[in-house]
Tab-separated table of C-alpha atoms in Angstrom:
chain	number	residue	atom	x	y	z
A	257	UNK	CA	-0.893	-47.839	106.279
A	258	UNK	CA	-2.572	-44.107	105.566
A	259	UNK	CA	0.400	-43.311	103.527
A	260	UNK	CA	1.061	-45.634	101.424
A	261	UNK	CA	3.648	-45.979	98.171
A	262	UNK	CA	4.311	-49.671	96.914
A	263	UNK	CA	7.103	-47.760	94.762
A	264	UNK	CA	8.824	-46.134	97.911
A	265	UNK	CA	8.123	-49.343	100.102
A	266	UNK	CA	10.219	-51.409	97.406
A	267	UNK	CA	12.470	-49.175	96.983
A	268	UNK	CA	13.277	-48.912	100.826
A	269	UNK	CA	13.096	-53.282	101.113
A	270	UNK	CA	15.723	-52.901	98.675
A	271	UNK	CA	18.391	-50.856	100.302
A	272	UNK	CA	17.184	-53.114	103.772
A	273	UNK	CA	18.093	-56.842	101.917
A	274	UNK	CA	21.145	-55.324	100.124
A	275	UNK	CA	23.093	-53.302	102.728
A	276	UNK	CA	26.273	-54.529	104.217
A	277	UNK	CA	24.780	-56.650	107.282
A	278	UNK	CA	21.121	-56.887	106.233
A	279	UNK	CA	18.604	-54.316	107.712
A	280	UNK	CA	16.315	-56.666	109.634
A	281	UNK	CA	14.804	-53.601	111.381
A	282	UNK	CA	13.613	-51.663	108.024
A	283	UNK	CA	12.599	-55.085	106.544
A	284	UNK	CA	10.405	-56.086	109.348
A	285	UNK	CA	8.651	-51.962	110.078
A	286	UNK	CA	7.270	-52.428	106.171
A	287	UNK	CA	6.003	-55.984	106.732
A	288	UNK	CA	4.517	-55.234	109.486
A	289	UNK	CA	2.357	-52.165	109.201
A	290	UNK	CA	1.523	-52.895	105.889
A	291	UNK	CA	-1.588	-54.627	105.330
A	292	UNK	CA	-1.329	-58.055	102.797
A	293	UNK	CA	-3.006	-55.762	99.543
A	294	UNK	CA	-0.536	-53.518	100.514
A	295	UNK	CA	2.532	-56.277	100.355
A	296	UNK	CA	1.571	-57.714	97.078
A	297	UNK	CA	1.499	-54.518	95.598
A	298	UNK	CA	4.776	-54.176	96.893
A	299	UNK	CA	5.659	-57.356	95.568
A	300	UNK	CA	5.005	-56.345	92.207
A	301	UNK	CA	7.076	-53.396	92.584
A	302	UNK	CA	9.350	-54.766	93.767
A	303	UNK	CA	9.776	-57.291	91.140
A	304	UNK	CA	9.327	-54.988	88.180
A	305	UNK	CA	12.207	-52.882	89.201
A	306	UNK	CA	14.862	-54.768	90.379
A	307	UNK	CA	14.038	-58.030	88.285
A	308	UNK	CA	14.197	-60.359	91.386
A	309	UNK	CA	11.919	-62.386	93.394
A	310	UNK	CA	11.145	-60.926	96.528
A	311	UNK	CA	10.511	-64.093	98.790
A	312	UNK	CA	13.774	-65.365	97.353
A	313	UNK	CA	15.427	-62.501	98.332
A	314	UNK	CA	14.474	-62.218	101.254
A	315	UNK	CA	15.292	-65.961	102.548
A	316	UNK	CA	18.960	-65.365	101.137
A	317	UNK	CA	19.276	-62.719	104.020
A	318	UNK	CA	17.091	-64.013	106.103
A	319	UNK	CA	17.385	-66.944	109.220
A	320	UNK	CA	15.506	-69.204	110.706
A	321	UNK	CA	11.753	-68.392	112.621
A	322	UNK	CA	12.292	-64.518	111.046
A	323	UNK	CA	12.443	-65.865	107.622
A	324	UNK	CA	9.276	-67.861	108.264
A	325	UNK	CA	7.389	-65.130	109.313
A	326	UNK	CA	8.349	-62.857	106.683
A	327	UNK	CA	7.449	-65.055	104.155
A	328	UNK	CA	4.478	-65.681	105.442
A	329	UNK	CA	3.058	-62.194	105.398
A	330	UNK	CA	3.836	-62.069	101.827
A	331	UNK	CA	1.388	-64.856	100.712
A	332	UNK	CA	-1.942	-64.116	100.020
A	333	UNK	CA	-4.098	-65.277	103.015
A	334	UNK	CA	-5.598	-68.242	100.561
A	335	UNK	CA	-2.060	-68.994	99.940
A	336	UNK	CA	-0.938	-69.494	103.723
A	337	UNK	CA	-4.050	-71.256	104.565
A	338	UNK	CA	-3.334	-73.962	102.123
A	339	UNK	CA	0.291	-73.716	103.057
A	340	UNK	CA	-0.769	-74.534	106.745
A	341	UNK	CA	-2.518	-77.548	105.931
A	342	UNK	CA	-0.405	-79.207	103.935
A	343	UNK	CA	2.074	-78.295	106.404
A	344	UNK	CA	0.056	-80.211	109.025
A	345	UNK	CA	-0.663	-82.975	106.590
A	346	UNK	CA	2.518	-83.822	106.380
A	347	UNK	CA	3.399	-83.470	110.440
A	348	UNK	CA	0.627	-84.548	112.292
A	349	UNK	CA	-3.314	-84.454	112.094
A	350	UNK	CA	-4.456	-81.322	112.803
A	351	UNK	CA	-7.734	-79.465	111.156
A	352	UNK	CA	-7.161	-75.905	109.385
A	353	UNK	CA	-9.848	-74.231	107.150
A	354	UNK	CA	-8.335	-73.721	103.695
A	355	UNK	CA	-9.460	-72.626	100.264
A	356	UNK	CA	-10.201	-76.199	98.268
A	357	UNK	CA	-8.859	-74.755	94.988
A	358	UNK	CA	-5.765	-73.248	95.899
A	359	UNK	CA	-4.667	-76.297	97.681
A	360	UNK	CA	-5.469	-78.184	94.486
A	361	UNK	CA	-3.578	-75.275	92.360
A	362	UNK	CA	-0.613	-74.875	94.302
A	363	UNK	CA	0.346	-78.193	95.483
A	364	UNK	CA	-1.629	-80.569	92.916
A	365	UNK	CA	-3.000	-81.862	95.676
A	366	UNK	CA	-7.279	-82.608	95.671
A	367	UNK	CA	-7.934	-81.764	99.592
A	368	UNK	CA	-10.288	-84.399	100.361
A	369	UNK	CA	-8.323	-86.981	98.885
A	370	UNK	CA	-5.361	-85.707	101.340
A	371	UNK	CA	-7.926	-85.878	104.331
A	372	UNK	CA	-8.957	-89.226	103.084
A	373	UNK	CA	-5.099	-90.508	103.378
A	374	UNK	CA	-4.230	-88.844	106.239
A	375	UNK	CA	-6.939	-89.311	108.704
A	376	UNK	CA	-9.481	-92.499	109.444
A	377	UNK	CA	-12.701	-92.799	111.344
A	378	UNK	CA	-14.844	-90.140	113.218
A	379	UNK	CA	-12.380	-87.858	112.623
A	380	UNK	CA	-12.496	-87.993	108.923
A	381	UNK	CA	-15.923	-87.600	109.414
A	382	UNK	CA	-16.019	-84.889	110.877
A	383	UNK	CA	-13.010	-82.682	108.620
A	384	UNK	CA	-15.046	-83.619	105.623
A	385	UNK	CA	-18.136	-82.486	106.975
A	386	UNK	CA	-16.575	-79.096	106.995
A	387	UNK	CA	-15.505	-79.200	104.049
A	388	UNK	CA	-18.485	-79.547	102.046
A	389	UNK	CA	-18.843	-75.869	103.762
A	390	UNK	CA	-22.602	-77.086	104.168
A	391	UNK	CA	-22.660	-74.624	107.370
A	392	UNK	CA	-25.029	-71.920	107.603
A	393	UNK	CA	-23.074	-68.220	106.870
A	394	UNK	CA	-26.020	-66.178	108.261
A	395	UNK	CA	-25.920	-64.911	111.722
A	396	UNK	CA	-29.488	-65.719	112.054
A	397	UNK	CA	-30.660	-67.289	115.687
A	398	UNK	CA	-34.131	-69.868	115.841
A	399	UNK	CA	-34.633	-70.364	119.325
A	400	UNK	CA	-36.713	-72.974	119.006
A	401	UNK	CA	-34.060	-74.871	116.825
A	402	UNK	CA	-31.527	-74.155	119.321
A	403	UNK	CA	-33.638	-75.532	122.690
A	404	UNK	CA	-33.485	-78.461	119.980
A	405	UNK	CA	-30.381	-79.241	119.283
A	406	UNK	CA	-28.926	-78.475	122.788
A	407	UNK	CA	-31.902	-82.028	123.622
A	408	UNK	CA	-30.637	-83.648	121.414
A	409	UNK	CA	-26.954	-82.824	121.923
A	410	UNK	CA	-27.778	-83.883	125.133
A	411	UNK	CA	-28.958	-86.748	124.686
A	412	UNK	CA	-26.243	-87.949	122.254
A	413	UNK	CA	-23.866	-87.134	125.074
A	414	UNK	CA	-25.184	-88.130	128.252
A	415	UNK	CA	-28.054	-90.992	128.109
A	416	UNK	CA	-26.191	-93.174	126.439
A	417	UNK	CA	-23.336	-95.851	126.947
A	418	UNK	CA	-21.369	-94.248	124.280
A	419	UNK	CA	-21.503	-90.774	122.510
A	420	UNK	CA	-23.199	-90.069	119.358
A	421	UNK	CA	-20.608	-88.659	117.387
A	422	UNK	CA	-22.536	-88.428	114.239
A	423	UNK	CA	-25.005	-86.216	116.202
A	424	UNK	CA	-22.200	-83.926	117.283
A	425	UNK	CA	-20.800	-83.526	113.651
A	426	UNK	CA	-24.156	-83.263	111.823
A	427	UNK	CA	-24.890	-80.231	114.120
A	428	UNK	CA	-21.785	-78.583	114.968
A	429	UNK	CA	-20.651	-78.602	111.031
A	430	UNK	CA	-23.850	-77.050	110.010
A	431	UNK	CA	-25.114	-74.515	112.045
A	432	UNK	CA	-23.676	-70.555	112.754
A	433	UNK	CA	-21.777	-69.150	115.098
A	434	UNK	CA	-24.857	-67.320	116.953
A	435	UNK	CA	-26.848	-70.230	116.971
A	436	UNK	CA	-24.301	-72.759	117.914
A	437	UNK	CA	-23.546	-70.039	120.815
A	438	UNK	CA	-27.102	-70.111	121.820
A	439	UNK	CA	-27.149	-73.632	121.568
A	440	UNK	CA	-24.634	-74.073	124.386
A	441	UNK	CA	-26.498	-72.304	126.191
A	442	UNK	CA	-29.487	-74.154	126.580
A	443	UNK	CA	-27.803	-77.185	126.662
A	444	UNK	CA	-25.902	-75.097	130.020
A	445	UNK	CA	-29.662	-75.202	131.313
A	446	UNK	CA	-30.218	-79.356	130.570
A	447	UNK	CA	-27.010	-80.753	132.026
A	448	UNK	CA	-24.574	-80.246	134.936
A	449	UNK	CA	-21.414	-80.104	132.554
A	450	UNK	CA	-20.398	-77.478	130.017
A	451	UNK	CA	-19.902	-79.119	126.667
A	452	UNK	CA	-16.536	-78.889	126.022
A	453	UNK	CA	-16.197	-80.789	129.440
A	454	UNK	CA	-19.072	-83.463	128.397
A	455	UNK	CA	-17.138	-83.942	125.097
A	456	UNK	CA	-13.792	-84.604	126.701
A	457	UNK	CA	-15.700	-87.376	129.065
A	458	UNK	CA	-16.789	-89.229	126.651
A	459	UNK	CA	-14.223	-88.598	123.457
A	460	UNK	CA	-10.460	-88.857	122.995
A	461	UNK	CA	-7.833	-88.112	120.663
A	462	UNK	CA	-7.879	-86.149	117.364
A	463	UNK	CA	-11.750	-86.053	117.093
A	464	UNK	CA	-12.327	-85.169	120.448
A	465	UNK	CA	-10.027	-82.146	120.190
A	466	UNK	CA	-11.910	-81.280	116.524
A	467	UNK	CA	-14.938	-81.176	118.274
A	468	UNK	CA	-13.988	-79.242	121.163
A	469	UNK	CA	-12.156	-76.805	118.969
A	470	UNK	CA	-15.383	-76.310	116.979
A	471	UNK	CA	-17.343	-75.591	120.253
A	472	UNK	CA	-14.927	-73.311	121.378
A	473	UNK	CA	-14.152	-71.072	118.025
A	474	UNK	CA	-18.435	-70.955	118.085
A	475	UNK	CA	-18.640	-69.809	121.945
A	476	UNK	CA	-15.654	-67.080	121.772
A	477	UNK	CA	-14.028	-66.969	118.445
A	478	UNK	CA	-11.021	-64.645	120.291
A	479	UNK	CA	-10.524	-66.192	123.625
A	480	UNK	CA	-10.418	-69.665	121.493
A	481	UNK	CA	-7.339	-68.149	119.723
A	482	UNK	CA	-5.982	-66.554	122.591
A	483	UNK	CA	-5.809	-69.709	124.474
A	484	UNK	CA	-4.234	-71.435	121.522
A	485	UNK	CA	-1.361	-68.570	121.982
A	486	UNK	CA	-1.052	-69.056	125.823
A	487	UNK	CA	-0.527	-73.051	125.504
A	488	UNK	CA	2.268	-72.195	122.690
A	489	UNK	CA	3.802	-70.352	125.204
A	490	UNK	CA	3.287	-71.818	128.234
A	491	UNK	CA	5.933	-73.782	130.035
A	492	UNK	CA	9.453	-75.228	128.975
A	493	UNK	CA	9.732	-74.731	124.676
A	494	UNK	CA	7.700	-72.141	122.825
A	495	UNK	CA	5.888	-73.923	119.460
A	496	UNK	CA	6.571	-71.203	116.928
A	497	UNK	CA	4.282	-72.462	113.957
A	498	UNK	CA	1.363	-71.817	116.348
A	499	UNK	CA	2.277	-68.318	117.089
A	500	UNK	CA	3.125	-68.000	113.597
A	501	UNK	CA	-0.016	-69.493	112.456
A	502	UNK	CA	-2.222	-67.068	114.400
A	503	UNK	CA	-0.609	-63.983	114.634
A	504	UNK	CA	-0.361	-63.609	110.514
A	505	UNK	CA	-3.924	-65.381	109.703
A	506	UNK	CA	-5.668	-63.211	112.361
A	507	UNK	CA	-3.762	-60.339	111.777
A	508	UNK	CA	-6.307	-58.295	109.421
A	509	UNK	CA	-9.552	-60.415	111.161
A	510	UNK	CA	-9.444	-59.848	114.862
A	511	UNK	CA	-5.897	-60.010	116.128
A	512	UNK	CA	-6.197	-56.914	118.380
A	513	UNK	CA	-9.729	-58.729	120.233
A	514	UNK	CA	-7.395	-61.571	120.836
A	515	UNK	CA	-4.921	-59.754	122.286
A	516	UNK	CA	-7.374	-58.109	124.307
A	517	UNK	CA	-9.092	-61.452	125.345
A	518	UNK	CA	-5.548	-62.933	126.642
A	519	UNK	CA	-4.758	-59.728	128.861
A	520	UNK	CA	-8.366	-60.820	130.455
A	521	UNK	CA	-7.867	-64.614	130.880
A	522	UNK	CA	-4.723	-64.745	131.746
A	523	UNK	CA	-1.917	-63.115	134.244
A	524	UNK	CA	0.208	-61.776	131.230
A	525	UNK	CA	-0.039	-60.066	128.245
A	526	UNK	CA	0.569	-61.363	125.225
A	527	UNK	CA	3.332	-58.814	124.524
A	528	UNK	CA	4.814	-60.036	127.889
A	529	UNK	CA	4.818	-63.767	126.858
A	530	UNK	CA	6.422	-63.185	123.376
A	531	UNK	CA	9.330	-60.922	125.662
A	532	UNK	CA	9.877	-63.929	127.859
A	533	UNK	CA	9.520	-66.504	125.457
A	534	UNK	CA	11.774	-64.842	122.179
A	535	UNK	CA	14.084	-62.934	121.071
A	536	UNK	CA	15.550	-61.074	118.539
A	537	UNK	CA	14.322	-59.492	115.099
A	538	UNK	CA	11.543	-62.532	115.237
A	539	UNK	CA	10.342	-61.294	118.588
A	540	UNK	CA	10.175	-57.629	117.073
A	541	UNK	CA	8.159	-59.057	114.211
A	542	UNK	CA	5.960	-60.628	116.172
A	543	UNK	CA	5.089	-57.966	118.560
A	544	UNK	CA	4.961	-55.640	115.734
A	545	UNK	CA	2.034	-57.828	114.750
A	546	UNK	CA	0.426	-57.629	117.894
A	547	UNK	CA	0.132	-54.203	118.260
A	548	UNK	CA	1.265	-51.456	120.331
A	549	UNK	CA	1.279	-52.254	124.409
């Protein structure tokens, strides 16, 4: 936000949690085109001058899916990613990347002792591969490694009775984005079936969706995301930690390639899903996220 003034931002949050009613409107315009340095400076402001804590002031005023997202934008990103997973460690088995030491400073919690408990077998494997963050951070493409690894990939797929799963972790969980991108390709040129399609052959269950969500984030980081938005969305129900999850994590990364991937893969925008499938000061906040339409 160009013009920016934490002091006047506070000052304005204020007047929105303390009038007669509640001014959802005001409360959700500063959260929204503010970016997160911007919030927790106005935070601090905040804080200083009226001598209360914002979050709890804002969850006496606020309900339900609003209040969720509001406090969400207020943690620092390494905050809400290891609120996420132990969110999910508590609910069900699902993989988020999250910052090791604020997991263990926030919840007292050592995060590969929680994966340990919470998960068995391949995939176990495979979420403690990634976190010994062993992959490679350069964008950097060997070709030769590549032809490689799709063979081999292939082979740990395909010629076998049963998949190699080991294979598939050691590689996926190691390698970068461009090269695991060129990767598929080649392996495109070996076999008759994509590799998320090979993968869901021969896998099932938690590890098999791991996998397939690694291959996917690699191949199109945005249309992964924007696909994860469209199945929250689709049908009867609407899952609202999803579109939560996504809309504030990717909000300052690539939120607005995401929104353009979904107008391109599927038959409505994302701003016309969130219409049809909320309402209210959340939907506002949410398509306040997304963007103008």
């Amino acid at each position: 936000y160009p013009n920016f003034n934490a002091s006047s931002d506070a000052s304005v949050l204020q007047s929105g949690i303390e009038s007669k009613g509640v001014d959802e409107d005001v409360i959700i315009a500063i959260l929204v085109k503010r970016s997160n340095e911007q919030r927790q400076k106005i935070k601090a402001v905040y804080e200083a001058s009226s001598g209360k804590n914002l979050v709890k002031s804002l969850k006496s005023v606020l309900k339900s899916d609003l209040e969720d997202v509001a406090l969400a934008l207020l943690m620092p990103p390494a905050h809400f990613d290891a609120y996420l997973l132990r969110k999910a460690t508590k609910v069900n088995q699902q993989g988020f990347t999250v910052s090791t030491l604020n997991l263990k400073n926030l919840y007292k919690q050592d995060l590969e002792e929680v994966i340990k408990d919470e998960t068995k077998g391949d995939f176990m494997n495979a979420l403690l591969a990634l976190l010994s963050a062993k992959r490679d951070e350069s964008t950097e493409v060997d070709m030769e490694l590549a032809r490689k690894d799709a063979k081999i990939l292939f082979e740990a797929a395909e010629t076998k009775g049963d998949i190699d799963v080991s294979t598939f972790i050691d590689i996926l969980t190691t390698r970068n984005g461009p090269q695991l991108s060129k990767t598929f390709h080649h392996y495109a040129a070996v076999s008759d079936l994509k590799l998320p399609r090979a993968l869901q052959m021969n896998l099932s269950g938690d590890i098999e969706d791991c996998l397939i969500a690694i291959v996917k984030c690699a191949w199109n980081t945005p249309a992964f995301f924007a696909e994860k938005l469209h199945n929250a969305m689709k049908g009867h129900g609407t899952c609202e930690d999803t579109l939560m999850r996504i809309l504030v994590s990717r909000s300052e990364i690539d939120l607005q390639k995401i929104v353009e991937e979904y107008r391109a893969m599927y038959e409505n925008t994302v701003h016309e899903d969130i219409l049809n499938d909320t309402k209210g000061h959340y939907q506002k906040i949410l398509l306040g996220l997304c963007g103008p339409y």
